[in-house]
PDB file of C-alpha atoms in Angstrom:
ATOM      1  CA  UNK A   1      11.046  23.187  16.202  1.00  0.00           C
ATOM      2  CA  UNK A   2      11.321  25.891  18.980  1.00  0.00           C
ATOM      3  CA  UNK A   3       9.928  24.251  22.721  1.00  0.00           C
ATOM      4  CA  UNK A   4       7.087  26.124  22.902  1.00  0.00           C
ATOM      5  CA  UNK A   5       5.642  24.636  19.633  1.00  0.00           C
ATOM      6  CA  UNK A   6       2.095  23.205  20.027  1.00  0.00           C
ATOM      7  CA  UNK A   7      -0.241  21.675  17.774  1.00  0.00           C
ATOM      8  CA  UNK A   8      -3.437  23.302  16.826  1.00  0.00           C
ATOM      9  CA  UNK A   9      -5.893  20.690  17.307  1.00  0.00           C
ATOM     10  CA  UNK A  10      -5.330  17.511  19.048  1.00  0.00           C
ATOM     11  CA  UNK A  11      -4.422  16.123  22.632  1.00  0.00           C
ATOM     12  CA  UNK A  12      -0.745  15.702  23.699  1.00  0.00           C
ATOM     13  CA  UNK A  13      -0.510  12.650  24.972  1.00  0.00           C
ATOM     14  CA  UNK A  14       3.092  12.828  25.813  1.00  0.00           C
ATOM     15  CA  UNK A  15       5.932  15.540  24.614  1.00  0.00           C
ATOM     16  CA  UNK A  16       6.492  14.476  21.288  1.00  0.00           C
ATOM     17  CA  UNK A  17       3.014  12.985  19.907  1.00  0.00           C
ATOM     18  CA  UNK A  18      -0.394  13.546  19.851  1.00  0.00           C
ATOM     19  CA  UNK A  19      -3.339  11.179  20.279  1.00  0.00           C
ATOM     20  CA  UNK A  20      -3.719   8.278  17.817  1.00  0.00           C
ATOM     21  CA  UNK A  21      -7.586   9.415  16.803  1.00  0.00           C
ATOM     22  CA  UNK A  22      -6.633  13.156  16.465  1.00  0.00           C
ATOM     23  CA  UNK A  23      -3.532  12.091  14.118  1.00  0.00           C
ATOM     24  CA  UNK A  24      -5.544   9.765  12.184  1.00  0.00           C
ATOM     25  CA  UNK A  25      -8.511  12.275  11.547  1.00  0.00           C
ATOM     26  CA  UNK A  26      -5.700  14.680  10.288  1.00  0.00           C
ATOM     27  CA  UNK A  27      -4.035  12.134   7.582  1.00  0.00           C
ATOM     28  CA  UNK A  28      -7.725  11.042   6.645  1.00  0.00           C
ATOM     29  CA  UNK A  29      -7.495  14.350   4.703  1.00  0.00           C
ATOM     30  CA  UNK A  30      -4.847  13.153   2.419  1.00  0.00           C
ATOM     31  CA  UNK A  31      -5.295  11.445  -0.510  1.00  0.00           C
ATOM     32  CA  UNK A  32      -3.553   8.535  -1.292  1.00  0.00           C
ATOM     33  CA  UNK A  33      -2.806   6.073  -4.230  1.00  0.00           C
ATOM     34  CA  UNK A  34      -4.259   2.689  -3.984  1.00  0.00           C
ATOM     35  CA  UNK A  35      -1.980  -0.427  -4.183  1.00  0.00           C
ATOM     36  CA  UNK A  36      -2.237  -3.558  -3.485  1.00  0.00           C
ATOM     37  CA  UNK A  37       0.518  -5.833  -2.680  1.00  0.00           C
ATOM     38  CA  UNK A  38       0.856  -9.408  -3.441  1.00  0.00           C
ATOM     39  CA  UNK A  39       3.450 -12.327  -2.808  1.00  0.00           C
ATOM     40  CA  UNK A  40       3.523 -16.052  -2.590  1.00  0.00           C
ATOM     41  CA  UNK A  41       3.707 -17.532   0.843  1.00  0.00           C
ATOM     42  CA  UNK A  42       4.730 -20.932  -0.141  1.00  0.00           C
ATOM     43  CA  UNK A  43       0.992 -22.390   0.784  1.00  0.00           C
ATOM     44  CA  UNK A  44      -0.690 -19.824  -1.613  1.00  0.00           C
ATOM     45  CA  UNK A  45      -1.518 -16.326  -2.668  1.00  0.00           C
ATOM     46  CA  UNK A  46      -1.187 -13.306  -0.488  1.00  0.00           C
ATOM     47  CA  UNK A  47      -2.363 -10.022  -0.560  1.00  0.00           C
ATOM     48  CA  UNK A  48      -3.201  -6.791   1.075  1.00  0.00           C
ATOM     49  CA  UNK A  49      -3.751  -2.901   0.357  1.00  0.00           C
ATOM     50  CA  UNK A  50      -1.330  -0.236   1.342  1.00  0.00           C
ATOM     51  CA  UNK A  51      -1.971   3.240   1.065  1.00  0.00           C
ATOM     52  CA  UNK A  52       1.373   4.081   2.281  1.00  0.00           C
ATOM     53  CA  UNK A  53       3.385   3.202  -0.653  1.00  0.00           C
ATOM     54  CA  UNK A  54       6.067   5.758  -1.918  1.00  0.00           C
ATOM     55  CA  UNK A  55       9.386   5.867  -3.867  1.00  0.00           C
ATOM     56  CA  UNK A  56      12.214   6.300  -1.680  1.00  0.00           C
ATOM     57  CA  UNK A  57      15.266   6.369  -3.792  1.00  0.00           C
ATOM     58  CA  UNK A  58      16.370   6.291  -7.661  1.00  0.00           C
ATOM     59  CA  UNK A  59      19.784   5.249  -7.151  1.00  0.00           C
ATOM     60  CA  UNK A  60      19.540   2.328  -6.465  1.00  0.00           C
ATOM     61  CA  UNK A  61      15.706   2.241  -7.267  1.00  0.00           C
ATOM     62  CA  UNK A  62      13.860   1.361  -3.876  1.00  0.00           C
ATOM     63  CA  UNK A  63      10.290   1.840  -2.805  1.00  0.00           C
ATOM     64  CA  UNK A  64       8.480   1.476   0.523  1.00  0.00           C
ATOM     65  CA  UNK A  65       5.405   0.415   2.390  1.00  0.00           C
ATOM     66  CA  UNK A  66       3.774  -0.093   6.006  1.00  0.00           C
ATOM     67  CA  UNK A  67       1.934  -2.849   6.925  1.00  0.00           C
ATOM     68  CA  UNK A  68       0.197  -3.043  10.262  1.00  0.00           C
ATOM     69  CA  UNK A  69       1.948  -5.243  12.941  1.00  0.00           C
ATOM     70  CA  UNK A  70      -1.151  -7.115  13.459  1.00  0.00           C
ATOM     71  CA  UNK A  71      -2.262  -7.749   9.802  1.00  0.00           C
ATOM     72  CA  UNK A  72      -3.072 -11.704   8.579  1.00  0.00           C
ATOM     73  CA  UNK A  73      -0.426 -10.911   5.820  1.00  0.00           C
ATOM     74  CA  UNK A  74       2.380 -10.145   8.463  1.00  0.00           C
ATOM     75  CA  UNK A  75       3.732 -13.634   8.697  1.00  0.00           C
ATOM     76  CA  UNK A  76       4.064 -14.352   5.000  1.00  0.00           C
ATOM     77  CA  UNK A  77       5.586 -11.191   4.284  1.00  0.00           C
ATOM     78  CA  UNK A  78       8.070 -11.739   6.914  1.00  0.00           C
ATOM     79  CA  UNK A  79       9.761 -14.732   5.242  1.00  0.00           C
ATOM     80  CA  UNK A  80       9.077 -13.623   0.933  1.00  0.00           C
ATOM     81  CA  UNK A  81      11.871 -12.410  -0.767  1.00  0.00           C
ATOM     82  CA  UNK A  82      10.024 -10.507  -3.393  1.00  0.00           C
ATOM     83  CA  UNK A  83       6.155  -9.018  -3.546  1.00  0.00           C
ATOM     84  CA  UNK A  84       4.469  -7.343  -6.331  1.00  0.00           C
ATOM     85  CA  UNK A  85       3.222  -4.012  -5.772  1.00  0.00           C
ATOM     86  CA  UNK A  86       0.021  -3.181  -7.754  1.00  0.00           C
ATOM     87  CA  UNK A  87      -0.551   0.701  -8.402  1.00  0.00           C
ATOM     88  CA  UNK A  88      -4.635   0.589  -9.179  1.00  0.00           C
ATOM     89  CA  UNK A  89      -6.639   2.657 -11.409  1.00  0.00           C
ATOM     90  CA  UNK A  90     -10.266   3.639 -10.824  1.00  0.00           C
ATOM     91  CA  UNK A  91     -11.428   0.886 -12.889  1.00  0.00           C
ATOM     92  CA  UNK A  92     -10.152  -1.677  -9.903  1.00  0.00           C
ATOM     93  CA  UNK A  93     -12.612  -0.220  -7.720  1.00  0.00           C
ATOM     94  CA  UNK A  94     -14.201  -3.642  -7.006  1.00  0.00           C
ATOM     95  CA  UNK A  95     -10.723  -5.192  -6.808  1.00  0.00           C
ATOM     96  CA  UNK A  96      -9.503  -2.877  -3.912  1.00  0.00           C
ATOM     97  CA  UNK A  97     -12.920  -3.432  -2.193  1.00  0.00           C
ATOM     98  CA  UNK A  98     -12.152  -7.020  -2.426  1.00  0.00           C
ATOM     99  CA  UNK A  99      -8.770  -6.694  -0.843  1.00  0.00           C
ATOM    100  CA  UNK A 100      -9.492  -4.632   2.252  1.00  0.00           C
ATOM    101  CA  UNK A 101     -12.227  -7.279   3.459  1.00  0.00           C
ATOM    102  CA  UNK A 102     -11.110 -10.705   4.738  1.00  0.00           C
ATOM    103  CA  UNK A 103      -8.101 -12.807   3.522  1.00  0.00           C
ATOM    104  CA  UNK A 104     -10.339 -16.050   2.214  1.00  0.00           C
ATOM    105  CA  UNK A 105     -12.019 -13.536  -0.156  1.00  0.00           C
ATOM    106  CA  UNK A 106      -9.172 -12.059  -1.720  1.00  0.00           C
ATOM    107  CA  UNK A 107      -8.118 -14.704  -4.410  1.00  0.00           C
ATOM    108  CA  UNK A 108     -11.181 -16.506  -4.190  1.00  0.00           C
ATOM    109  CA  UNK A 109     -11.762 -15.412  -7.924  1.00  0.00           C
ATOM    110  CA  UNK A 110      -9.447 -16.901 -10.362  1.00  0.00           C
ATOM    111  CA  UNK A 111     -10.212 -14.942 -13.311  1.00  0.00           C
ATOM    112  CA  UNK A 112      -9.126 -11.908 -11.575  1.00  0.00           C
ATOM    113  CA  UNK A 113      -5.333 -13.195 -11.051  1.00  0.00           C
ATOM    114  CA  UNK A 114      -2.446 -15.562 -12.410  1.00  0.00           C
ATOM    115  CA  UNK A 115       0.911 -16.337 -11.595  1.00  0.00           C
ATOM    116  CA  UNK A 116       4.065 -14.629 -12.545  1.00  0.00           C
ATOM    117  CA  UNK A 117       6.990 -17.182 -13.906  1.00  0.00           C
ATOM    118  CA  UNK A 118       8.308 -16.424 -10.569  1.00  0.00           C
ATOM    119  CA  UNK A 119       5.802 -17.276  -8.189  1.00  0.00           C
ATOM    120  CA  UNK A 120       4.105 -14.099  -7.246  1.00  0.00           C
ATOM    121  CA  UNK A 121       0.320 -13.365  -7.730  1.00  0.00           C
ATOM    122  CA  UNK A 122      -0.615 -10.896 -10.533  1.00  0.00           C
ATOM    123  CA  UNK A 123      -3.788  -8.899 -10.719  1.00  0.00           C
ATOM    124  CA  UNK A 124      -5.596  -9.058 -14.409  1.00  0.00           C
ATOM    125  CA  UNK A 125      -5.843  -5.140 -15.526  1.00  0.00           C
ATOM    126  CA  UNK A 126      -3.675  -3.391 -13.355  1.00  0.00           C
ATOM    127  CA  UNK A 127      -2.011  -0.785 -15.186  1.00  0.00           C
ATOM    128  CA  UNK A 128       1.409  -0.252 -13.143  1.00  0.00           C
ATOM    129  CA  UNK A 129       3.026  -3.011 -11.848  1.00  0.00           C
ATOM    130  CA  UNK A 130       6.261  -3.001  -9.684  1.00  0.00           C
ATOM    131  CA  UNK A 131       7.930  -5.969  -8.891  1.00  0.00           C
ATOM    132  CA  UNK A 132      10.099  -5.987  -5.374  1.00  0.00           C
ATOM    133  CA  UNK A 133      12.806  -7.707  -3.615  1.00  0.00           C
ATOM    134  CA  UNK A 134      12.564  -7.236  -0.207  1.00  0.00           C
ATOM    135  CA  UNK A 135      15.493  -5.528   1.416  1.00  0.00           C
ATOM    136  CA  UNK A 136      14.353  -4.346   4.876  1.00  0.00           C
ATOM    137  CA  UNK A 137      11.600  -4.817   7.173  1.00  0.00           C
ATOM    138  CA  UNK A 138      11.920  -2.114   9.940  1.00  0.00           C
ATOM    139  CA  UNK A 139       9.371  -2.174  13.361  1.00  0.00           C
ATOM    140  CA  UNK A 140       8.407   1.413  13.673  1.00  0.00           C
ATOM    141  CA  UNK A 141       5.906   1.620  15.898  1.00  0.00           C
ATOM    142  CA  UNK A 142       2.834  -0.412  15.383  1.00  0.00           C
ATOM    143  CA  UNK A 143       3.702  -1.205  12.012  1.00  0.00           C
ATOM    144  CA  UNK A 144       6.538  -2.850   9.752  1.00  0.00           C
ATOM    145  CA  UNK A 145       8.063  -0.614   7.213  1.00  0.00           C
ATOM    146  CA  UNK A 146       8.821  -2.420   4.385  1.00  0.00           C
ATOM    147  CA  UNK A 147      11.955  -1.043   2.117  1.00  0.00           C
ATOM    148  CA  UNK A 148      12.204  -3.335  -1.477  1.00  0.00           C
ATOM    149  CA  UNK A 149      14.962  -2.930  -4.434  1.00  0.00           C
ATOM    150  CA  UNK A 150      12.773  -2.717  -7.494  1.00  0.00           C
ATOM    151  CA  UNK A 151      13.679  -5.519  -9.681  1.00  0.00           C
ATOM    152  CA  UNK A 152      11.437  -5.039 -12.684  1.00  0.00           C
ATOM    153  CA  UNK A 153       8.375  -2.643 -13.634  1.00  0.00           C
ATOM    154  CA  UNK A 154       5.225  -3.064 -16.023  1.00  0.00           C
ATOM    155  CA  UNK A 155       3.238  -0.434 -17.084  1.00  0.00           C
ATOM    156  CA  UNK A 156       0.710  -0.224 -19.920  1.00  0.00           C
ATOM    157  CA  UNK A 157      -0.437   2.876 -21.686  1.00  0.00           C
ATOM    158  CA  UNK A 158      -4.223   2.292 -20.906  1.00  0.00           C
ATOM    159  CA  UNK A 159      -5.717   5.853 -20.477  1.00  0.00           C
ATOM    160  CA  UNK A 160      -6.886   5.031 -16.535  1.00  0.00           C
ATOM    161  CA  UNK A 161      -7.085   7.274 -13.940  1.00  0.00           C
ATOM    162  CA  UNK A 162      -5.319   6.282 -10.383  1.00  0.00           C
ATOM    163  CA  UNK A 163      -7.630   4.925  -7.921  1.00  0.00           C
ATOM    164  CA  UNK A 164      -7.238   7.072  -4.835  1.00  0.00           C
ATOM    165  CA  UNK A 165      -8.512   6.913  -1.018  1.00  0.00           C
ATOM    166  CA  UNK A 166      -9.323   9.895   1.042  1.00  0.00           C
ATOM    167  CA  UNK A 167     -11.372  10.675   3.715  1.00  0.00           C
ATOM    168  CA  UNK A 168     -12.369   6.978   4.436  1.00  0.00           C
ATOM    169  CA  UNK A 169     -13.671   6.402   0.941  1.00  0.00           C
ATOM    170  CA  UNK A 170     -12.439   5.686  -2.588  1.00  0.00           C
ATOM    171  CA  UNK A 171     -11.897   8.545  -5.383  1.00  0.00           C
ATOM    172  CA  UNK A 172     -10.701   9.399  -8.792  1.00  0.00           C
ATOM    173  CA  UNK A 173      -8.027  11.995  -9.710  1.00  0.00           C
ATOM    174  CA  UNK A 174      -9.075  14.725 -11.391  1.00  0.00           C
ATOM    175  CA  UNK A 175      -6.748  16.260 -14.302  1.00  0.00           C
ATOM    176  CA  UNK A 176      -6.148  20.012 -13.922  1.00  0.00           C
ATOM    177  CA  UNK A 177      -4.995  21.814 -16.595  1.00  0.00           C
ATOM    178  CA  UNK A 178      -1.390  22.413 -17.190  1.00  0.00           C
TER     179      UNK A 178
END
């Protein structure tokens, strides 16, 4: 970038970055798919929402997501070998809301989940799941970037639109003509 480049909006807090509130306000305008990451901590199920999920590589198949370094789930994630990434459909809005609350409430209703043979908690009714072996945890800023190798996938043929997060609220995707 040319040295004369400056953002159109936002206060410069040093030569390289803008203010966190300005940055957060800008990113709120970008819709993100809602995922719930689940894992077994050895003492019970752990799960959290993540809107930072992304495909990273096809060969080998890798995915990534971020978790804030202050999350109540970070300790369990740091010792986990595998996680399940649940890509939520709009019909799962109540589940997304449940997992955005305190950790004690997330698995409180046993009718919403069970365990895979490998031990990870699986959320019922999720149209798409990605079983991931953790490859790397990389501290980046105030977050941890998780890189995982895809070791299994599940998708069913339900006609569920994806659940999105946009402007601080949940939303549904609208199918446009091709």
